Coordinates of C-alpha atoms in Angstrom, one line a residue:
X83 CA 0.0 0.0 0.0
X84 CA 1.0 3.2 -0.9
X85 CA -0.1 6.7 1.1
X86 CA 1.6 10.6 1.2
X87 CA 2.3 12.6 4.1
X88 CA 2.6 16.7 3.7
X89 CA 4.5 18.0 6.1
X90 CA 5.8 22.0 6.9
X91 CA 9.6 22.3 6.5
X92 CA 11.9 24.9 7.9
X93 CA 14.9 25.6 5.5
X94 CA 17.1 28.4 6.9
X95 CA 18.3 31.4 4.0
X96 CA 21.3 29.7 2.3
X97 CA 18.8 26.8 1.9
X98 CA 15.9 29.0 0.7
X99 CA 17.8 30.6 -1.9
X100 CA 19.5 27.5 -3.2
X101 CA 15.4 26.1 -3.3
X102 CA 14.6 29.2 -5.2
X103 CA 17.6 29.0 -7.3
X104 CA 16.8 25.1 -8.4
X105 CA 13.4 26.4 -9.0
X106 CA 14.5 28.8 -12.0
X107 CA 16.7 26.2 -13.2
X108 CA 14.5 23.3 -13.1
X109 CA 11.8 25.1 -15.0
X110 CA 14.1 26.6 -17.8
X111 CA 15.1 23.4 -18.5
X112 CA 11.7 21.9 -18.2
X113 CA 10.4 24.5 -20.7
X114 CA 13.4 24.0 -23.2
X115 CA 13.0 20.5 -23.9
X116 CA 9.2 21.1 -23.8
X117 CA 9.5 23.3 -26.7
X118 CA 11.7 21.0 -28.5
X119 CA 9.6 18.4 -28.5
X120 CA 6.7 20.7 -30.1
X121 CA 9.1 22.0 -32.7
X122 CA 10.0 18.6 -33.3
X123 CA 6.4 17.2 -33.4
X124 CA 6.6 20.1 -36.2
X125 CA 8.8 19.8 -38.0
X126 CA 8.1 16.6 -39.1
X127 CA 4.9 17.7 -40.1
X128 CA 6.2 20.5 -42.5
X129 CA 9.4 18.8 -43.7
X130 CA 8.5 17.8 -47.0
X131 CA 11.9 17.1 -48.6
X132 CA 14.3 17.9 -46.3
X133 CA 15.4 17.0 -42.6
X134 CA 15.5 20.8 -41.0
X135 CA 13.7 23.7 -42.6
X136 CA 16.5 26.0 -40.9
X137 CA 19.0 24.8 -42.8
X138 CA 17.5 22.9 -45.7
X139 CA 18.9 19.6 -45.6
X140 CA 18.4 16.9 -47.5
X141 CA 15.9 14.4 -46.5
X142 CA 17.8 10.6 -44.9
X143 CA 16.3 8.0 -43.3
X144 CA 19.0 8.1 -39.8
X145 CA 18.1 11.9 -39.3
X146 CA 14.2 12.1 -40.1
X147 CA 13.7 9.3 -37.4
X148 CA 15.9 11.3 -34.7
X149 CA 13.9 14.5 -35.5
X150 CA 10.4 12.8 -35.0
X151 CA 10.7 13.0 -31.2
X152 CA 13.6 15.5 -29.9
X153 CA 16.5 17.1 -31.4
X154 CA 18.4 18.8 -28.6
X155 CA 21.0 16.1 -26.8
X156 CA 23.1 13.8 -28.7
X157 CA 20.8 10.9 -30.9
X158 CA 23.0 7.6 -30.2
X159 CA 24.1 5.5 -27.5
X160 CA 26.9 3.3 -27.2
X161 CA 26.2 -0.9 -26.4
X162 CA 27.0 -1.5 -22.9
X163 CA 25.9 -5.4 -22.6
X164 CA 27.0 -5.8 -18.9
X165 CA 24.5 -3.7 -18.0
X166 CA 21.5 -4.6 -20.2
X167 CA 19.5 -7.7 -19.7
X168 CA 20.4 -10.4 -22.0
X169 CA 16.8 -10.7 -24.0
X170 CA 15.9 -6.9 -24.4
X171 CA 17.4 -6.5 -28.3
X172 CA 19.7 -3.4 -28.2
X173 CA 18.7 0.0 -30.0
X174 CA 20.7 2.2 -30.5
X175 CA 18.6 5.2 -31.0
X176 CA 18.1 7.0 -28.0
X177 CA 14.7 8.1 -27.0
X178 CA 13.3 11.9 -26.5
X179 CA 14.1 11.2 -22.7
X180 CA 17.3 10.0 -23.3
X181 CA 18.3 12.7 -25.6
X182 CA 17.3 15.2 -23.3
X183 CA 19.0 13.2 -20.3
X184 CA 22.0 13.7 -21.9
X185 CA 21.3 17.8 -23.0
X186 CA 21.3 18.0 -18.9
X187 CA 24.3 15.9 -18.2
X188 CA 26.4 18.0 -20.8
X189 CA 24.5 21.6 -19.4
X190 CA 25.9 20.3 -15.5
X191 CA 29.6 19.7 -17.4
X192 CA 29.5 23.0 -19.4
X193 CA 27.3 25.6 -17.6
X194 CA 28.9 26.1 -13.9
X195 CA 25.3 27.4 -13.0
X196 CA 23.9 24.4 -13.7
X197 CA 26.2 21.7 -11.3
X198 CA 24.9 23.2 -8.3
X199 CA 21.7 21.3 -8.8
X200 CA 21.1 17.9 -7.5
X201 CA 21.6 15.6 -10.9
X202 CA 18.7 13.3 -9.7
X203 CA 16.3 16.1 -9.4
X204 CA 17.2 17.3 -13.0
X205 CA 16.2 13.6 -14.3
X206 CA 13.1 13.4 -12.4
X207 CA 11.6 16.4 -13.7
X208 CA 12.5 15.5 -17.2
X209 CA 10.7 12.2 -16.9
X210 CA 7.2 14.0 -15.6
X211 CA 7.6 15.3 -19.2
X212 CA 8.0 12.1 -20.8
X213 CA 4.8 10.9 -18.6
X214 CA 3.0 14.0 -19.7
X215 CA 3.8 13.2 -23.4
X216 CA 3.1 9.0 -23.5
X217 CA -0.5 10.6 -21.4
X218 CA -1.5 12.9 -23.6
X219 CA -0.8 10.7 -26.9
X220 CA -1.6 7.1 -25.4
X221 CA -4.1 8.0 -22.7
X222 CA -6.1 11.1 -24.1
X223 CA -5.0 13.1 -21.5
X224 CA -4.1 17.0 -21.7
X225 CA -1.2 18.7 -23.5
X226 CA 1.8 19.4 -21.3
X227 CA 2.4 22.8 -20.9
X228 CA 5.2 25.3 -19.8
X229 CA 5.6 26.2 -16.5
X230 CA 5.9 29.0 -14.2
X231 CA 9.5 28.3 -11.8
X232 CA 6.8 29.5 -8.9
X233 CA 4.9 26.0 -9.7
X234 CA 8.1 23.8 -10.3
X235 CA 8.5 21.2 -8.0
X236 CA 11.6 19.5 -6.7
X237 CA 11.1 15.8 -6.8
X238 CA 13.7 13.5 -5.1
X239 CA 14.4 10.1 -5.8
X240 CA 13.3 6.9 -3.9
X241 CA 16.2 5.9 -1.1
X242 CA 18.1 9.6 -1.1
X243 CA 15.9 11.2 1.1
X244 CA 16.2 10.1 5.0
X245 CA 14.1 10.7 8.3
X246 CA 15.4 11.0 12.0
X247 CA 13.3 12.5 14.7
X248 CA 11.8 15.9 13.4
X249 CA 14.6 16.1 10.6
X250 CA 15.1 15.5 7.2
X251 CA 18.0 15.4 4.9
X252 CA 18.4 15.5 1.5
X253 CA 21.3 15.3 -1.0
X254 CA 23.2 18.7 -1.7
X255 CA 20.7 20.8 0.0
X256 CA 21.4 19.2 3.3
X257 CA 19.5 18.5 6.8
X258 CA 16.3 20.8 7.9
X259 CA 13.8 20.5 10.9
X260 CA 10.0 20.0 10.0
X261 CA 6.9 19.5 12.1
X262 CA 6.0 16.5 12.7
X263 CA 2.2 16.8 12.0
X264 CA 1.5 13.2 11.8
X265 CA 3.2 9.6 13.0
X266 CA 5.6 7.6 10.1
X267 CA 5.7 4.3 11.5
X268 CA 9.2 2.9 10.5
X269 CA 8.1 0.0 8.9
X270 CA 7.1 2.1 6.1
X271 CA 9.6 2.9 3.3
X272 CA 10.0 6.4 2.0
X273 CA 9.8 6.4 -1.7
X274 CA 9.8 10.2 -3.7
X275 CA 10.4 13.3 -1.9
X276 CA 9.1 16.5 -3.5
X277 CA 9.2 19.8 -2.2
X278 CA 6.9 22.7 -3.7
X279 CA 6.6 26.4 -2.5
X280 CA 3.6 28.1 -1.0
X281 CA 2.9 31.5 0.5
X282 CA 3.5 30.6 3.8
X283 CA 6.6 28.3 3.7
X284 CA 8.2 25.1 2.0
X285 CA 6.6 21.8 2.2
X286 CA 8.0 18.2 1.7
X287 CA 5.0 15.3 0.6
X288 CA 6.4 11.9 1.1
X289 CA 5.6 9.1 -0.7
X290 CA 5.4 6.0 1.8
X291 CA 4.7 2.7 1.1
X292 CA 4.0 -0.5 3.3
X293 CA 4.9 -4.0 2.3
X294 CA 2.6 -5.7 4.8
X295 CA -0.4 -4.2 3.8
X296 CA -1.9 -5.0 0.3
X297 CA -4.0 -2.4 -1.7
X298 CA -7.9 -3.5 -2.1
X299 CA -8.9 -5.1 -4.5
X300 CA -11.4 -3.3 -6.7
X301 CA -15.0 -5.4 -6.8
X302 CA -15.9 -7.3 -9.9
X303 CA -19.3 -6.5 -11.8
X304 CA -20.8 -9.4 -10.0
X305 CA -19.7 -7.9 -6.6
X306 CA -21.5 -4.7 -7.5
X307 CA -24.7 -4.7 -5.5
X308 CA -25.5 -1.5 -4.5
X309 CA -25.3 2.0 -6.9
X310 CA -25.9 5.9 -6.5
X311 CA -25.9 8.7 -8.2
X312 CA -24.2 11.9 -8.3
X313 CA -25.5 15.2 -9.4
X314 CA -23.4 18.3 -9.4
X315 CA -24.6 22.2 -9.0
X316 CA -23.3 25.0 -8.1
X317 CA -26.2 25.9 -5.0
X318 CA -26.5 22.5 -4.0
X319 CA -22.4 20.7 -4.7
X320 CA -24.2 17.5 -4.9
X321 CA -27.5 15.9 -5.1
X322 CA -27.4 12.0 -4.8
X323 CA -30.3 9.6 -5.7
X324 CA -31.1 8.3 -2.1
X325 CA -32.1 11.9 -1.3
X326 CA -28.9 13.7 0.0
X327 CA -28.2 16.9 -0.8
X328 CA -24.8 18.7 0.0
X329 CA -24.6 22.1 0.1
X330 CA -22.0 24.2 -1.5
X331 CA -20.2 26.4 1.3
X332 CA -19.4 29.1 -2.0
X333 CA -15.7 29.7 -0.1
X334 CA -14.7 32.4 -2.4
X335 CA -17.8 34.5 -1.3
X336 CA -17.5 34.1 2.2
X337 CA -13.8 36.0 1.7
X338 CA -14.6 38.0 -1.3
X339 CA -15.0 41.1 0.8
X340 CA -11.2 40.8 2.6
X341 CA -9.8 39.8 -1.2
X342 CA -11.6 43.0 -2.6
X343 CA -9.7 45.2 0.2
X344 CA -6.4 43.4 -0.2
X345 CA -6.8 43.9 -3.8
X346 CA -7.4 46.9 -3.9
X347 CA -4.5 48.3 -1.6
X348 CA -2.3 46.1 -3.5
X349 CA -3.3 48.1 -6.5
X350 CA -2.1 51.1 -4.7
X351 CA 1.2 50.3 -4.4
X352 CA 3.9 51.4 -6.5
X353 CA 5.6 48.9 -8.9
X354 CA 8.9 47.1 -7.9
X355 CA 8.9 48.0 -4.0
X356 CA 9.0 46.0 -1.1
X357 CA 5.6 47.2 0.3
X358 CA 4.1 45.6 -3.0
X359 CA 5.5 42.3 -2.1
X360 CA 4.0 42.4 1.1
X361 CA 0.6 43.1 -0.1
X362 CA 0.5 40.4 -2.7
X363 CA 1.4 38.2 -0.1
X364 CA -1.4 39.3 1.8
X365 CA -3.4 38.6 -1.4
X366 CA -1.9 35.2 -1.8
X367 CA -2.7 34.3 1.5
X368 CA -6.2 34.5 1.3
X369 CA -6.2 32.7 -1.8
X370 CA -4.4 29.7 0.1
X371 CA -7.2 29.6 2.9
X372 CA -9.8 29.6 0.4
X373 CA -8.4 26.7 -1.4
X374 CA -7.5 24.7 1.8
X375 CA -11.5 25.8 2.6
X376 CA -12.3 24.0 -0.1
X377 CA -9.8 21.0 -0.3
X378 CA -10.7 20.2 3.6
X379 CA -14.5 20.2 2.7
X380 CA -14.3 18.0 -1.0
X381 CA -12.2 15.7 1.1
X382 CA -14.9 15.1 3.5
X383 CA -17.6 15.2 0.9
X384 CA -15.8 12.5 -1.2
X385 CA -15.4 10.5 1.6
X386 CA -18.8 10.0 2.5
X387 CA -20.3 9.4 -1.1
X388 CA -17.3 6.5 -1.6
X389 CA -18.5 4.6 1.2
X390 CA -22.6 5.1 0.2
X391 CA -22.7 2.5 -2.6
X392 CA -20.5 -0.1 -4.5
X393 CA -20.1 2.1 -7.7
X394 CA -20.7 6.1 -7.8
X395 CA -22.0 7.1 -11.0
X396 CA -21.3 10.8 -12.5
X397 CA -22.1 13.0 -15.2
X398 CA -19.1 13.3 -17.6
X399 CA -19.3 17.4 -17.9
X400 CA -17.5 19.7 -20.4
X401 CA -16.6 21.9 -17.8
X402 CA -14.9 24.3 -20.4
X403 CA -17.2 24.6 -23.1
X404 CA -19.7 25.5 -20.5
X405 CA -17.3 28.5 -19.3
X406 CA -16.5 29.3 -22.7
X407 CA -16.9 33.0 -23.5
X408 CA -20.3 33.6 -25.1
X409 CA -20.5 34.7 -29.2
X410 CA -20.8 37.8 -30.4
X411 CA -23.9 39.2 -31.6
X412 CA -23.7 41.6 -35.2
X413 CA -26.1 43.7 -35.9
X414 CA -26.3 44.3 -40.0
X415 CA -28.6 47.2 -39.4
X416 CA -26.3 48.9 -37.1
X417 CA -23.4 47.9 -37.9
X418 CA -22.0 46.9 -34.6
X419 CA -21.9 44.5 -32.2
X420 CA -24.8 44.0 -29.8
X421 CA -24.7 42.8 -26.2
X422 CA -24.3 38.9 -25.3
X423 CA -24.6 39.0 -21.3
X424 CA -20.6 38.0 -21.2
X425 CA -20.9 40.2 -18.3
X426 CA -23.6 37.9 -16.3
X427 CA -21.9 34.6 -17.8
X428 CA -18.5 35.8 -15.7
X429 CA -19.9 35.2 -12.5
X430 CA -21.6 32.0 -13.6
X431 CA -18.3 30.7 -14.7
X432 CA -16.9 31.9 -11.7
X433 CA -19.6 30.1 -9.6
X434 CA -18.4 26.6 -11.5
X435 CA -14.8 27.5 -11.0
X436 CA -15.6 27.9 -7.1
X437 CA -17.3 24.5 -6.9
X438 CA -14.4 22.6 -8.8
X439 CA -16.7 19.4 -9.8
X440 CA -13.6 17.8 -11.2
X441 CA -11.8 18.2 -8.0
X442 CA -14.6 16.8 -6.4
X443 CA -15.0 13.6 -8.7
X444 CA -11.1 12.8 -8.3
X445 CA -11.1 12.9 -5.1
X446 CA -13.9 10.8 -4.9
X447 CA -12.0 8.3 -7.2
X448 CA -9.5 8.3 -4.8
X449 CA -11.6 7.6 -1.6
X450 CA -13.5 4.8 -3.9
X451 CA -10.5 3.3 -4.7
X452 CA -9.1 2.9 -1.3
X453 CA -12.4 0.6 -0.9
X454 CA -12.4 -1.4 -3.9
X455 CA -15.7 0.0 -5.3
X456 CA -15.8 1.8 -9.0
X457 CA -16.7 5.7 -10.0
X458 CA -18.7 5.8 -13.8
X459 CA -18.8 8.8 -16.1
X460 CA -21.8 8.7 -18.3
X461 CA -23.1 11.1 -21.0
X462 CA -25.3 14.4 -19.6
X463 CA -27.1 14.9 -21.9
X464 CA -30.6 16.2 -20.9
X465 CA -30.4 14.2 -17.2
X466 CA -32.2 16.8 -15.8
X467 CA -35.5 16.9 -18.1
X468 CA -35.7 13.4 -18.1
X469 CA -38.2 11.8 -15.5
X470 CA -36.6 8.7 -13.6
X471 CA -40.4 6.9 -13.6
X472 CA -40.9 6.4 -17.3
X473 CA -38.2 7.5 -18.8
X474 CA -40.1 10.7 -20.7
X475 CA -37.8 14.1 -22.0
X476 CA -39.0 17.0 -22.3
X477 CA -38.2 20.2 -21.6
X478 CA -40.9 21.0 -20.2
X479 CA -40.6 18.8 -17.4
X480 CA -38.4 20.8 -15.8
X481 CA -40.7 23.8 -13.6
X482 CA -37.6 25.7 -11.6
X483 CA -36.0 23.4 -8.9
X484 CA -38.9 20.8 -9.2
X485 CA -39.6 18.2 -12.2
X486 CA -43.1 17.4 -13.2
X487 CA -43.5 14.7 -15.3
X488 CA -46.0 15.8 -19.0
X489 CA -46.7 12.0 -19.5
X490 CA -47.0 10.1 -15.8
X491 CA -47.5 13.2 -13.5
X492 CA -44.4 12.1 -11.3
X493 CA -42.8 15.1 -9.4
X494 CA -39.6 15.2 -7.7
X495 CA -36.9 17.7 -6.6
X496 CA -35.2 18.1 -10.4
X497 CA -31.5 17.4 -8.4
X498 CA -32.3 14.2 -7.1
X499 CA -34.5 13.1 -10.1
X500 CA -31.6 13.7 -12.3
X501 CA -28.9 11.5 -9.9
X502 CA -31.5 9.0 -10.0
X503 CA -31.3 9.5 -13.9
X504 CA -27.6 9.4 -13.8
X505 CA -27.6 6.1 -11.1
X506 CA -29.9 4.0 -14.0
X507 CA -27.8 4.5 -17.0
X508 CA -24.8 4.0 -15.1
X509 CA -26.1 0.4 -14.6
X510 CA -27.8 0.5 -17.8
X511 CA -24.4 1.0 -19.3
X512 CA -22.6 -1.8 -17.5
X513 CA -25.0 -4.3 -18.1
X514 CA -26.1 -4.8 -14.0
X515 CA -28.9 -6.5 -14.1
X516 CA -28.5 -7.4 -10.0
X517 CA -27.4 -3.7 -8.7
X518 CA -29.7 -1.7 -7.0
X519 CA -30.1 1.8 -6.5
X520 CA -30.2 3.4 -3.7
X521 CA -33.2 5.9 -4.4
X522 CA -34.7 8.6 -1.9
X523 CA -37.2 6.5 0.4
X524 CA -40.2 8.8 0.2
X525 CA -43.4 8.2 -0.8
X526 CA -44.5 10.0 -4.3
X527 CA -47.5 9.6 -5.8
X528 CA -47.1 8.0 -9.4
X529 CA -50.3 9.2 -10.9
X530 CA -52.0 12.7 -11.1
X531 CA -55.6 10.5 -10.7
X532 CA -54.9 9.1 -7.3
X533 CA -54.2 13.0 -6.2
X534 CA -57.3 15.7 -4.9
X535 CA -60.3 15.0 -3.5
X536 CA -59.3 10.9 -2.4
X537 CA -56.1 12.0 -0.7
X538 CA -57.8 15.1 1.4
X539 CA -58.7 12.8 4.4
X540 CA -55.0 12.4 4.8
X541 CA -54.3 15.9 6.0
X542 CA -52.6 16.6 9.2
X543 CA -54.6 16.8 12.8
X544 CA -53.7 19.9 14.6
X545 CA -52.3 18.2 18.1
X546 CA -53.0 21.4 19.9
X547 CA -56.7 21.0 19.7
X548 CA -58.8 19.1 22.2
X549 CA -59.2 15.5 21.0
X550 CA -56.6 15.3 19.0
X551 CA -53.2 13.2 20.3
X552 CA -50.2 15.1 21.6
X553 CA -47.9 13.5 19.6
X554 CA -48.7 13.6 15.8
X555 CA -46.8 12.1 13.3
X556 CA -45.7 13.9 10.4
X557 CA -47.3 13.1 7.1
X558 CA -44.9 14.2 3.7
X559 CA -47.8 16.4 1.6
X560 CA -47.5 15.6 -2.0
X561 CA -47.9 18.4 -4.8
X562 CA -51.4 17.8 -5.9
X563 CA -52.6 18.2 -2.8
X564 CA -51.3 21.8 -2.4
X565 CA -52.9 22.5 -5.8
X566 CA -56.5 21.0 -4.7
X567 CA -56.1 23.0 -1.2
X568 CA -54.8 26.1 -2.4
X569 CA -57.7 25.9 -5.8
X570 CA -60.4 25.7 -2.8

C-alpha cells in the first residue's frame, strides 16, 4: 500500500535561496525541452523534402527518425551489454528522454550554474515530461504545458531522502527541521520526496509505502450490488439519488469582501517596492485559505459518497465549453456589435470555478479506490429533463427546482431526479442486471388520478386541539394536494 504525508519544512536562508535557485533552473530546462519536443512534433509535419527547414537539408532515413521525437542532446548510445539484460534487443537510437537526459548531463559539465543542482532532481523532472507526453498521446489526457519556476517542483528520488526524529535530509541541499504533524511508522519505506513552495513556507509530501499491507482489491461487476448517483450544481455541490443533498459552502464569497480590500490596496502600491510584495502576499494568503477551505471540505464530501454505494455514477461534464466566453452578436442594421450578457456569464463561470466538480469527482475516485468500489462517467445529456419513472424528456418537465412529469404526473426535486437518472444509466451502461439503486425512500404519488379529492382525508390533525393526540406524526404532503387546497 502506498499513502503521502505533507509536512511543513523549515529551510534556513542559504537553503531557501539554493530552493529558489533550483526552481529557476529546473523550470528553464523543463520548458526547453518542452518546446523542443513541439518544434519537433513540427517539423516533421512540414518537412517535406528535407530534414530541418532551418538549414535545408536533405531528406535521410538516420536523421528524419531522430527529429520525429527531440532534437536537442546527442541521438545515439553506445552498447554497454554488462548492464543490459540479455533478451531486451539493443537500440541504438536514444529516446526523447534519453536525448534530453543527456542535454542536462552535458548543461551540469558545461554551464557552472547548472552543477549546483542535485543531478537526480534534473532527471526526475525530465521524466514528468516524458509521462506528460506517453498521457497525452496514449491515454487522451491534456497537453503538457510550460511552466511557471513558482509552480516547479523539486522531486527527489526513492532511497536519497532520510528521516530522523523531526529532521530530514536531503542530498546537496542538506538536513532541515520540520513539524511533525502526523506519526511515520518505521516499517514504512519512504519512496519520492518533493518539495513545492507556497505563501507561507516550504513543504516536503512523502511518498510512503508499506509492504505488509496490500491495496484492495477493486470489486468485480458481480460484486456490485448497490449503486448511487451523483449530481453536481453550483447551489446545492451535490445531489445523490437516495435523497442527500450537499450544500455548497461558495468559499470564495464568504472572503470575497477581505480579497476585494487586499486587492485593492495592492493596486495602490507602486511597482517594484518591497511594500508591493507584502501586499500580494497578503493577497496570496487569502487565496491559500480559500483553497484549503475548499480541499478540507471535498475531502470530506468524497469521503462519504465513496462509502454510500459499491459504484458512484457521474455525469461526464464539459466543464470548459460551459465557461467558454459567449459569441458575439452583429447587428447588419447597425453595424456593430450588440450585447451577449458575457458580463452575467462571468460570474456563472466563476460560480463553476468555485465549486471545482472535477476536484470533487477525483477525489472521490480516490476515496473509492481505497475501498475497492468503482466511479462511472456517463453522458449528460438532458439528465435533468428526463423523468426517472418512465423515462419521458422534455423540456418542459423541468418547472424551476422541481420536475413534473407531461406523460405520468411524477414530481420530484429536479436534483435528485436527475442523480436517479444518472444512477440508471450507469447500470444500464454496465449491463447490472443485480445492482440496485439506492433511491430517496419517500413516498410520491405516481399518478395525477390518485391525487385531490381521495387523498384530502390524509391531511394533518392539529395536536394542539382538544381530542386530538399530543404526539402527531408527520405526514410528507404531495404536490397535488397543495394545488387542490390552495384551488379551494
Amino acid at each position: 500500500m502506498q499513502t503521502a504525508y505533507r509536512f511543513k519544512i523549515q529551510p534556513d536562508r542559504e537553503q531557501k535561496s539554493m530552493l529558489l535557485d533550483w526552481q529557476q533552473k529546473i523550470g528553464s530546462l523543463y520548458n526547453l525541452c518542452l518546446r523542443d519536443r513541439i518544434d519537433s512534433y513540427h517539423h516533421t509535419k512540414i518537412l517535406g523534402n528535407y530534414c530541418d527547414l532551418t538549414t535545408t537539408a536533405v531528406a535521410c532515413p538516420l536523421t528524419c527518425s531522430v527529429n520525429k521525437s527531440a532534437s536537442l542532446g546527442y541521438p545515439w548510445k553506445t552498447d554497454n551489454p554488462s548492464r543490459r539484460p540479455r533478451e531486451k534487443k539493443f537500440n541504438p537510437r536514444r529516446t526523447a528522454y534519453e536525448m534530453h537526459s543527456s542535454l542536462a548531463t552535458e548543461w551540469r559539465q558545461t554551464k557552472p550554474w547548472y552543477s549546483t543542482v542535485c543531478s537526480d532532481v534534473l532527471q526526475q523532472s525530465l521524466r514528468h515530461l516524458d509521462k506528460a507526453f506517453t498521457g497525452f498521446f496514449k491515454q487522451g489526457r491534456g497537453f503538457p504545458k510550460f511552466k511557471s519556476h513558482h509552480n516547479v517542483g523539486i522531486e527527489f528520488k526513492p532511497k536519497t531522502v532520510r528521516l530522523s526524529g523531526n529532521r530530514i535530509t536531503f542530498p546537496v541541499l542538506g538536513q532541515m527541521k520540520f513539524f511533525i504533524s502526523r506519526y511515520i511508522p518505521e516499517s514504512w519505506e519512504i519512496r519520492t520526496v518533493t518539495l513545492s513552495r507556497e505563501v507561507d513556507g516550504w513543504y516536503a509530501s512523502i511518498l510512503l509505502r508499506d509492504e505488509t499491507v496490500p491495496d484492495t482489491p477493486i470489486k468485480t461487476e458481480q460484486e456490485i450490488k448497490t449503486c448511487i448517483g451523483v449530481d453536481v450544481g453550483i447551489k446545492k455541490l451535490a445531489s445523490l439519488s437516495n435523497g442527500q443533498l450537499i450544500a455548497n459552502p461558495r468559499f470564495d464569497k464568504q472572503s470575497s469582501r477581505r480579497l476585494r480590500i487586499r486587492q485593492r490596496r495592492l493596486s495602490r502600491k507602486k511597482r517594484g517596492s518591497k511594500n508591493r510584495k507584502k501586499a500580494a502576499k497578503r493577497v496570496a494568503s487569502v487565496h491559500q485559505k480559500i483553497r484549503r477551505q475548499r480541499q478540507d471540505y471535498q475531502w470530506k464530501i468524497a469521503k462519504k459518497i465513496a462509502e454510500s454505494a459499491d459504484m458512484i455514477v457521474f455525469e461526464d461534464l464539459n466543464v470548459r465549453g460551459m465557461k467558454a466566453r459567449c459569441k458575439p452578436k452583429w447587428d447588419e442594421e447597425q453595424k456593430r456589435y450588440l450585447r451577449n450578457n458575457q458580463s452575467a456569464k462571468s460570474q456563472l463561470n466563476k460560480a463553476i470555478s468555485d465549486a471545482s466538480w472535477y476536484r470533487l469527482k477525483q477525489k472521490t475516485k480516490h476515496q473509492a479506490r481505497k475501498l475497492g468500489n468503482w466511479v462511472k462517467d456517463i453522458n449528460p445529456i438532458r439528465t435533468s429533463q428526463e423523468c426517472s419513472k418512465c423515462g419521458y424528456v422534455s423540456p418542459k418537465n423541468r418547472d424551476g427546482e422541481k420536475l413534473i412529469c407531461e406523460s405520468c404526473g411524477h414530481h420530484e426535486d429536479a436534483d435528485i431526479d436527475a442523480a436517479i437518472v444518472i444512477g440508471n444509466r450507469g447500470i444500464k451502461q454496465l449491463n447490472l442486471s443485480s445492482t440496485k439503486l439506492l433511491v430517496v425512500s419517500q413516498k410520491v404519488t405516481p399518478k395525477p388520478e390518485s391525487t385531490g379529492s381521495k387523498m384530502r382525508n390524509k391531511s394533518l390533525p392539529l395536536g394542539g386541539e382538544s381530542g386530538n393526540p399530543k404526539q402527531v406524526e408527520f405526514v410528507q404532503l404531495e404536490l397535488f394536494d397543495l394545488l387542490e387546497w390552495s384551488s379551494g
